[in-house]
Short mmCIF file of C-alpha atoms in Angstrom, two decimals:
data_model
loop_
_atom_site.label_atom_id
_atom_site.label_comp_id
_atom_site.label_asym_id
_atom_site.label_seq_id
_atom_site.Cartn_x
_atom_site.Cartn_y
_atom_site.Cartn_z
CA UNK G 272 1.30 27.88 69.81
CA UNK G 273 -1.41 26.67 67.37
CA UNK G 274 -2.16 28.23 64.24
CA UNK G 275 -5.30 29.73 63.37
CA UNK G 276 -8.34 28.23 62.18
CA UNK G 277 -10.59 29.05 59.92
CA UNK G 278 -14.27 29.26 60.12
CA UNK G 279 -15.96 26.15 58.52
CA UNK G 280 -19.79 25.33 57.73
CA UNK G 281 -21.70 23.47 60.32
CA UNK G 282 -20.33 19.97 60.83
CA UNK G 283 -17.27 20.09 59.08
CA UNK G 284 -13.97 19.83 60.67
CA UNK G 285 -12.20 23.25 60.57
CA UNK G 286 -8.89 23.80 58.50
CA UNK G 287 -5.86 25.99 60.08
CA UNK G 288 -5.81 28.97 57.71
CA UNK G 289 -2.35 28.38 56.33
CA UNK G 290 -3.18 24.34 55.61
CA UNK G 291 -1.74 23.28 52.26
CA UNK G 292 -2.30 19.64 51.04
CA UNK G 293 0.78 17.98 50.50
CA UNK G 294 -0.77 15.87 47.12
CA UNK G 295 -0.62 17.73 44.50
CA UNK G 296 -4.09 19.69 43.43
CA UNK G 297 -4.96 20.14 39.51
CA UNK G 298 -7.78 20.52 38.03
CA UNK G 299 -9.50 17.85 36.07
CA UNK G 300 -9.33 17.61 31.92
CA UNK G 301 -9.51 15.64 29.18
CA UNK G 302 -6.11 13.83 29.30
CA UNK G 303 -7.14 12.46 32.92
CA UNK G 304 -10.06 10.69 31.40
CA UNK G 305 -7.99 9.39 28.70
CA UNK G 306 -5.78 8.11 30.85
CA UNK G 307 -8.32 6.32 32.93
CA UNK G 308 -9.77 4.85 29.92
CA UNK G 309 -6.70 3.94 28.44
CA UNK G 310 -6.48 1.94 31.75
CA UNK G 311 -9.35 0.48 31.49
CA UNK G 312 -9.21 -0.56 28.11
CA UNK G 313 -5.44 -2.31 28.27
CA UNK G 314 -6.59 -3.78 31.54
CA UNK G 315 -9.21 -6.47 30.63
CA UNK G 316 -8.81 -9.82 28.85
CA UNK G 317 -11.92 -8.61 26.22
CA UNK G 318 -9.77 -5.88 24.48
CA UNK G 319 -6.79 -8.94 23.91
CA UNK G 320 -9.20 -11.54 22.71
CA UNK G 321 -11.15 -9.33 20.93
CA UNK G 322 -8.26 -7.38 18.99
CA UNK G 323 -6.43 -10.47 19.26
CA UNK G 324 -8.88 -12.11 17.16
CA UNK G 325 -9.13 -9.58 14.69
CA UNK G 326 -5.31 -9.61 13.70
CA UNK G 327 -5.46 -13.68 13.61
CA UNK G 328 -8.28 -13.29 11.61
CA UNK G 329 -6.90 -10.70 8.67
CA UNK G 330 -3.62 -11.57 9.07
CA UNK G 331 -3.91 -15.43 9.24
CA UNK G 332 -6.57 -15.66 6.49
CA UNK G 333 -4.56 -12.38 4.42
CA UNK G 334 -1.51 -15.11 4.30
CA UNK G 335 -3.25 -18.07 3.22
CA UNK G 336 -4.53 -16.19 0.51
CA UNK G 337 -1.61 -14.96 -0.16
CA UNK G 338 -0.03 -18.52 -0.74
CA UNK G 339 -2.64 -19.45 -3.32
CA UNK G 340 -2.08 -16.28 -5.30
CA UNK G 341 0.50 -16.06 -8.09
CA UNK G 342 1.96 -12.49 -9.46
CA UNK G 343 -0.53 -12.08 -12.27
CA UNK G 344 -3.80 -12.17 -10.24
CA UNK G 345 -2.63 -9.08 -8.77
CA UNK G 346 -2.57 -7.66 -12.13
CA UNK G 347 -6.20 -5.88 -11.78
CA UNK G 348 -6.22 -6.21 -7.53
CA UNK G 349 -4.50 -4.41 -5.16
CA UNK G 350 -2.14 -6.05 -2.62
CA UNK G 351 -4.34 -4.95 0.48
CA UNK G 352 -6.98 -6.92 -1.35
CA UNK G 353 -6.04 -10.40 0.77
CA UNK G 354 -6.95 -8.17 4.13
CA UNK G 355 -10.46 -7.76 3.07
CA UNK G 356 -11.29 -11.80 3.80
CA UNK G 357 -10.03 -11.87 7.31
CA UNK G 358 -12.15 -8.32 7.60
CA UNK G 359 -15.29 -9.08 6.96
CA UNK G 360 -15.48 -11.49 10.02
CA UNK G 361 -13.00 -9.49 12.25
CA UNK G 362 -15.15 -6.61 11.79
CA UNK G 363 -17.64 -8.48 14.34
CA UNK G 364 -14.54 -8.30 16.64
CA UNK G 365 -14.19 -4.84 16.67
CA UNK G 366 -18.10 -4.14 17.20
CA UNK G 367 -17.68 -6.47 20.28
CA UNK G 368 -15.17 -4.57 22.20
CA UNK G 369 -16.94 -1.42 21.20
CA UNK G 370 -19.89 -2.75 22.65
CA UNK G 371 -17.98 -3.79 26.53
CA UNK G 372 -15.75 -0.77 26.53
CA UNK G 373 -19.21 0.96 27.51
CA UNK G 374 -21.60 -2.04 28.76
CA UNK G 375 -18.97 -3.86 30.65
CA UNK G 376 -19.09 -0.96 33.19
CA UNK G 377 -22.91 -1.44 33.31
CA UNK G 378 -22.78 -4.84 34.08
CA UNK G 379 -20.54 -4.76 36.81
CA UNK G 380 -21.62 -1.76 38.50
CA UNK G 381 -18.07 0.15 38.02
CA UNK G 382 -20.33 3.03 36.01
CA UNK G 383 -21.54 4.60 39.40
CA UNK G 384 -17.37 4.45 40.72
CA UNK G 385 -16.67 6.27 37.32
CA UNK G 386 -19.22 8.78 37.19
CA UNK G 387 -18.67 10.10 40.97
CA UNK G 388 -14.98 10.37 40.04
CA UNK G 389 -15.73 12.08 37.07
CA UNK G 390 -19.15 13.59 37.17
CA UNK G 391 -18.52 15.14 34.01
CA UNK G 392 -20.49 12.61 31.51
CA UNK G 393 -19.77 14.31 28.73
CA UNK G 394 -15.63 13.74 29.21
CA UNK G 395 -15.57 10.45 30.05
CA UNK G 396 -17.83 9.48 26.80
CA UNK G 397 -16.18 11.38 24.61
CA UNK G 398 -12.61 9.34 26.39
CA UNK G 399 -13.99 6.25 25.57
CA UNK G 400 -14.80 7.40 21.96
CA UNK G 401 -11.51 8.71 21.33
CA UNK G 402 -9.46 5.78 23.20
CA UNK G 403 -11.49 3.14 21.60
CA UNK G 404 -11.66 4.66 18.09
CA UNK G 405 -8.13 5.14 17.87
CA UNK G 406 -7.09 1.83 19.16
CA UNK G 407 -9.40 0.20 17.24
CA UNK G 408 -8.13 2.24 13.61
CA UNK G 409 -4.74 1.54 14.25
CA UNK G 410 -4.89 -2.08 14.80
CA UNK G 411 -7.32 -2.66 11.91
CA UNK G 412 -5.06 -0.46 9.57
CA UNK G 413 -1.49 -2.00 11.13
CA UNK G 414 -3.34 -5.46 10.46
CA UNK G 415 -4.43 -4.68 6.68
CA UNK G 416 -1.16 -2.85 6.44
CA UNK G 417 1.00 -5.83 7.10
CA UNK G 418 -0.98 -8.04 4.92
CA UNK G 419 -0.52 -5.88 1.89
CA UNK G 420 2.85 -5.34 2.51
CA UNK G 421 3.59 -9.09 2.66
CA UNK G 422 1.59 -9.56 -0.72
CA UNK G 423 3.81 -6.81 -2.13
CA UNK G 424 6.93 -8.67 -1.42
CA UNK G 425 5.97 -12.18 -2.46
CA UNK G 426 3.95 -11.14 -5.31
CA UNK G 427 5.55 -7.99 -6.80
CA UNK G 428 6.48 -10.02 -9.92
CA UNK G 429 6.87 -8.95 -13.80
CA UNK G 430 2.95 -10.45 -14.03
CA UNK G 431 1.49 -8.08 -11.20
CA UNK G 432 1.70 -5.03 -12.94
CA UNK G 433 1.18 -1.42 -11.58
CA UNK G 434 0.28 -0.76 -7.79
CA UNK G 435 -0.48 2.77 -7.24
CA UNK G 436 -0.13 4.45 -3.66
CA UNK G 437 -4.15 4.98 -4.00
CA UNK G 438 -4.53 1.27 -3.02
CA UNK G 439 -3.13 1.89 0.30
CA UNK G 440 -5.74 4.75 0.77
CA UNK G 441 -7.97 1.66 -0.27
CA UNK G 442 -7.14 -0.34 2.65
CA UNK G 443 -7.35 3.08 4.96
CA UNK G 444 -10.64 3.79 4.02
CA UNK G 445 -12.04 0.47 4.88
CA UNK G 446 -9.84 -0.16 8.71
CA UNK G 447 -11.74 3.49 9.02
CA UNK G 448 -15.07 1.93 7.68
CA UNK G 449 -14.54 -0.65 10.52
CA UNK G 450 -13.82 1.71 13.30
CA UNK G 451 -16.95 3.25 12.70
CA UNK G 452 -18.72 0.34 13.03
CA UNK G 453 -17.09 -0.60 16.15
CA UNK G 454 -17.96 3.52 17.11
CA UNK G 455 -21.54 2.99 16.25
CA UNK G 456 -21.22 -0.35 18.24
CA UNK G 457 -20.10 1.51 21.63
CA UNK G 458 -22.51 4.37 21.02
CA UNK G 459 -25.36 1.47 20.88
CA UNK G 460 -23.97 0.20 23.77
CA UNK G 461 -24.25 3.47 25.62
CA UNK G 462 -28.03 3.82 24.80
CA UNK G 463 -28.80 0.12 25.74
CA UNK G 464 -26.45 -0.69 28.37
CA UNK G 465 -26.83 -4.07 28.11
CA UNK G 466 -24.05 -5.94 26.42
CA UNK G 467 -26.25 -8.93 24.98
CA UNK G 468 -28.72 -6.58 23.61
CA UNK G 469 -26.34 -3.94 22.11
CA UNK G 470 -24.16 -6.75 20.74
CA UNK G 471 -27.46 -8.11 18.84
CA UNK G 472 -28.47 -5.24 17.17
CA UNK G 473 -25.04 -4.49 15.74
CA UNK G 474 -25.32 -8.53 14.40
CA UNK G 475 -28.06 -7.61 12.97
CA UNK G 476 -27.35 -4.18 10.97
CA UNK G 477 -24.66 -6.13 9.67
CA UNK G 478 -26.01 -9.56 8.54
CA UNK G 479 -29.43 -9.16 7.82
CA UNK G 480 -29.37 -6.13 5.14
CA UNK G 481 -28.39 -8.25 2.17
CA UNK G 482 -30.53 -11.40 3.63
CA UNK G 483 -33.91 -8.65 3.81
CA UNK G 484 -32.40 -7.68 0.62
CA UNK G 485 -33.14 -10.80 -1.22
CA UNK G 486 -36.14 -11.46 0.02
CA UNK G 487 -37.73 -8.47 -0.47
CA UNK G 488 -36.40 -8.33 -4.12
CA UNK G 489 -38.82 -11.39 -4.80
CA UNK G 490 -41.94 -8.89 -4.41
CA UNK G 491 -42.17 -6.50 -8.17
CA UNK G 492 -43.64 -3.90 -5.45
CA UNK G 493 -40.91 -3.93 -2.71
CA UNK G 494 -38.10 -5.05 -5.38
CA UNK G 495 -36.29 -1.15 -5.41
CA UNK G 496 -35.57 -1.73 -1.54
CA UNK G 497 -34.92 -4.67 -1.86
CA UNK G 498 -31.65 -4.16 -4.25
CA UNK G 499 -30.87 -0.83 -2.04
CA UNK G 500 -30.54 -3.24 0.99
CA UNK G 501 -28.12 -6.02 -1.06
CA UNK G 502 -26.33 -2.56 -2.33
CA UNK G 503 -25.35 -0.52 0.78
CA UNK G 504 -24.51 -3.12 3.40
CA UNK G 505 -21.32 -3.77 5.55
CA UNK G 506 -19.80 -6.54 3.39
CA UNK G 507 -20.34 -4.80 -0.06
CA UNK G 508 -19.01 -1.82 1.25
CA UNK G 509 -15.97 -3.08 2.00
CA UNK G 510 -15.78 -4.66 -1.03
CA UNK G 511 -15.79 -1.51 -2.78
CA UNK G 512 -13.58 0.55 -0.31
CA UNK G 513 -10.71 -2.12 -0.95
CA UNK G 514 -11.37 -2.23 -4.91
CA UNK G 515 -12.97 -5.33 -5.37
CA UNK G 516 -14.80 -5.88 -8.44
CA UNK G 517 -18.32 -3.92 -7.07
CA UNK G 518 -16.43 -0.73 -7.37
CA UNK G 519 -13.21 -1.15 -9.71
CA UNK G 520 -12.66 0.15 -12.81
CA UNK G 521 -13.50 -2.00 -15.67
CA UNK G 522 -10.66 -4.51 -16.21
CA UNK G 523 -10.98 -4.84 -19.74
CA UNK G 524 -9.32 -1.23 -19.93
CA UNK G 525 -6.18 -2.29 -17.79
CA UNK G 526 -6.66 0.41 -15.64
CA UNK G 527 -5.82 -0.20 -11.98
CA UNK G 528 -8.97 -1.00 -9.70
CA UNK G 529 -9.77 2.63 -7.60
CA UNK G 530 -11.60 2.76 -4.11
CA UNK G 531 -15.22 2.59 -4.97
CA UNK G 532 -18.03 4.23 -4.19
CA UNK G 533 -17.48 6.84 -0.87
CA UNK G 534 -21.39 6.84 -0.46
CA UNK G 535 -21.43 3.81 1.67
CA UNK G 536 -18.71 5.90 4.08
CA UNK G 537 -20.97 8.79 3.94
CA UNK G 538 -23.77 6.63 5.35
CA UNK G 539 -21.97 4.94 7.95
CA UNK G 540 -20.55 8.25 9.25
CA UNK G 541 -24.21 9.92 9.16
CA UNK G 542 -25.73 7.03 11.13
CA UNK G 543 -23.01 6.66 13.66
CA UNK G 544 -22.65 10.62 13.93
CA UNK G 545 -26.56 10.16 14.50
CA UNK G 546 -26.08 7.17 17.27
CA UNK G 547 -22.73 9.32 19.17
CA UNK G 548 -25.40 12.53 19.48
CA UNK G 549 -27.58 10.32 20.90
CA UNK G 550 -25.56 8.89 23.13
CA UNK G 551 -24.38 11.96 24.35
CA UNK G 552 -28.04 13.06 25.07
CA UNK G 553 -28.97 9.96 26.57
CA UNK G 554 -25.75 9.21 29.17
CA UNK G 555 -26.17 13.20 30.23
CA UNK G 556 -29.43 12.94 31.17
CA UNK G 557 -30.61 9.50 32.91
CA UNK G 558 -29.45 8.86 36.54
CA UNK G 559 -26.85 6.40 35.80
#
């Protein structure tokens, strides 16, 4: 004897009334779209050259530093300080991959296979922010990390003097500066979609500030925007965040160089905070 069936819409096939799927039913949530972009992420050869670059770059360039150090130099800079020379060009790394983790899916088309699997917009971005931000962090910071903590041992000697646990923050403070560029990066990918294009205008809020800068600073008229442009840029910044002269303490005092100025964090922050809203409003509302 069949079972029942139950009454169905017009051109669907009808169900017996005590059918039960034998896959397991749940419904959707965050952690499935951070597991898909987690996927994603550690499934392409961008996120290994790209990170891969950015740990040959701090760490290889950290340790040649390193060697042509001696004890005393470290006397008014931090041990993290190496880190900061490999940083300011694997920074561009990390804006890269921030860029493809949302453009890449553009380009090929997957976007449209995403989005009808997850038609909530609003998850999947904020997945991608919060798989890509925290990937991102903890390489940067395990990178810087591993740099100062091989200064520390080589160079720890009578001539080094005192290293603080604030010097560490240091080196937090500006992996976190970088993530945020890499953040702003993705959200300027997700309001271009286009990879070239996105990838360009991230080149260009980075390296042409202090080159505007100076050539404004020629002009008497334009000069005060001029020396705002060679003061809050990407490489100063991190400069100060990791203690570098721009924002230590005076030496001549023998005090132990500080992070510098948080301003430049606060501005990042503002403008990417600025770019992720925007993203948001952007990705929710066009067709694809």
């Amino acid at each position: 004897m069949t079972a029942p069936m139950t009454t169905a819409a017009a051109g669907e096939r009808p169900q017996p009334a005590n059918y039960t799927s034998p896959l397991p039913v749940s419904r959707p949530h965050l952690g499935h779209a951070l597991a898909s972009e987690w996927t994603k992420l550690t499934s392409v050869r961008s996120t290994m050259w790209t990170l891969g670059s950015l740990v040959l770059l701090v760490v290889g360039l950290g340790g040649l530093v390193i060697l042509q150090t001696a004890s005393r130099d470290y006397e008014q800079m931090p041990f993290t300080t190496p880190a900061l020379f490999g940083l300011l060009v694997g920074q561009l790394s990390v804006m890269v991959l921030g860029v493809l983790t949302m453009t890449s899916e553009y380009g090929t088309g997957l976007v449209r296979t995403t989005f009808t699997a997850a038609p909530d917009r609003y998850r999947v971005l904020t997945a991608k922010y919060l798989v890509f931000g925290t990937t991102a962090f903890l390489t940067t910071a395990g990178s810087v990390c591993l740099v100062g903590l091989t200064a520390s041992i080589l160079r720890d000697g009578p001539g080094s003097g005192p290293h603080p646990g604030n010097e560490w923050a240091a080196g937090l403070l500006g992996s976190f500066y970088v993530t945020l560029l890499g953040v702003l990066a993705l959200a300027v990918g997700a309001l271009v979609r286009h990879s070239a294009g996105a990838i360009a205008v991230m080149l260009g809020l980075v390296t042409l500030p202090p080159v505007i800068g100076a050539v404004l600073s020629i002009w008497e008229a334009l000069a005060p925007l001029g020396r705002a442009l060679l003061q809050y840029n990407a490489p100063v910044a991190l400069m100060q965040l990791f203690g570098m002269p721009a924002g230590a303490t005076d030496p001549s005092n023998g005090e132990v160089p500080v992070p510098g100025d948080l301003s430049h964090l606060m501005l990042i922050l503002l403008v990417t905070v600025a770019a992720v809203a925007g993203s948001y409003l952007v990705v929710g509302r066009r067709d694809v």
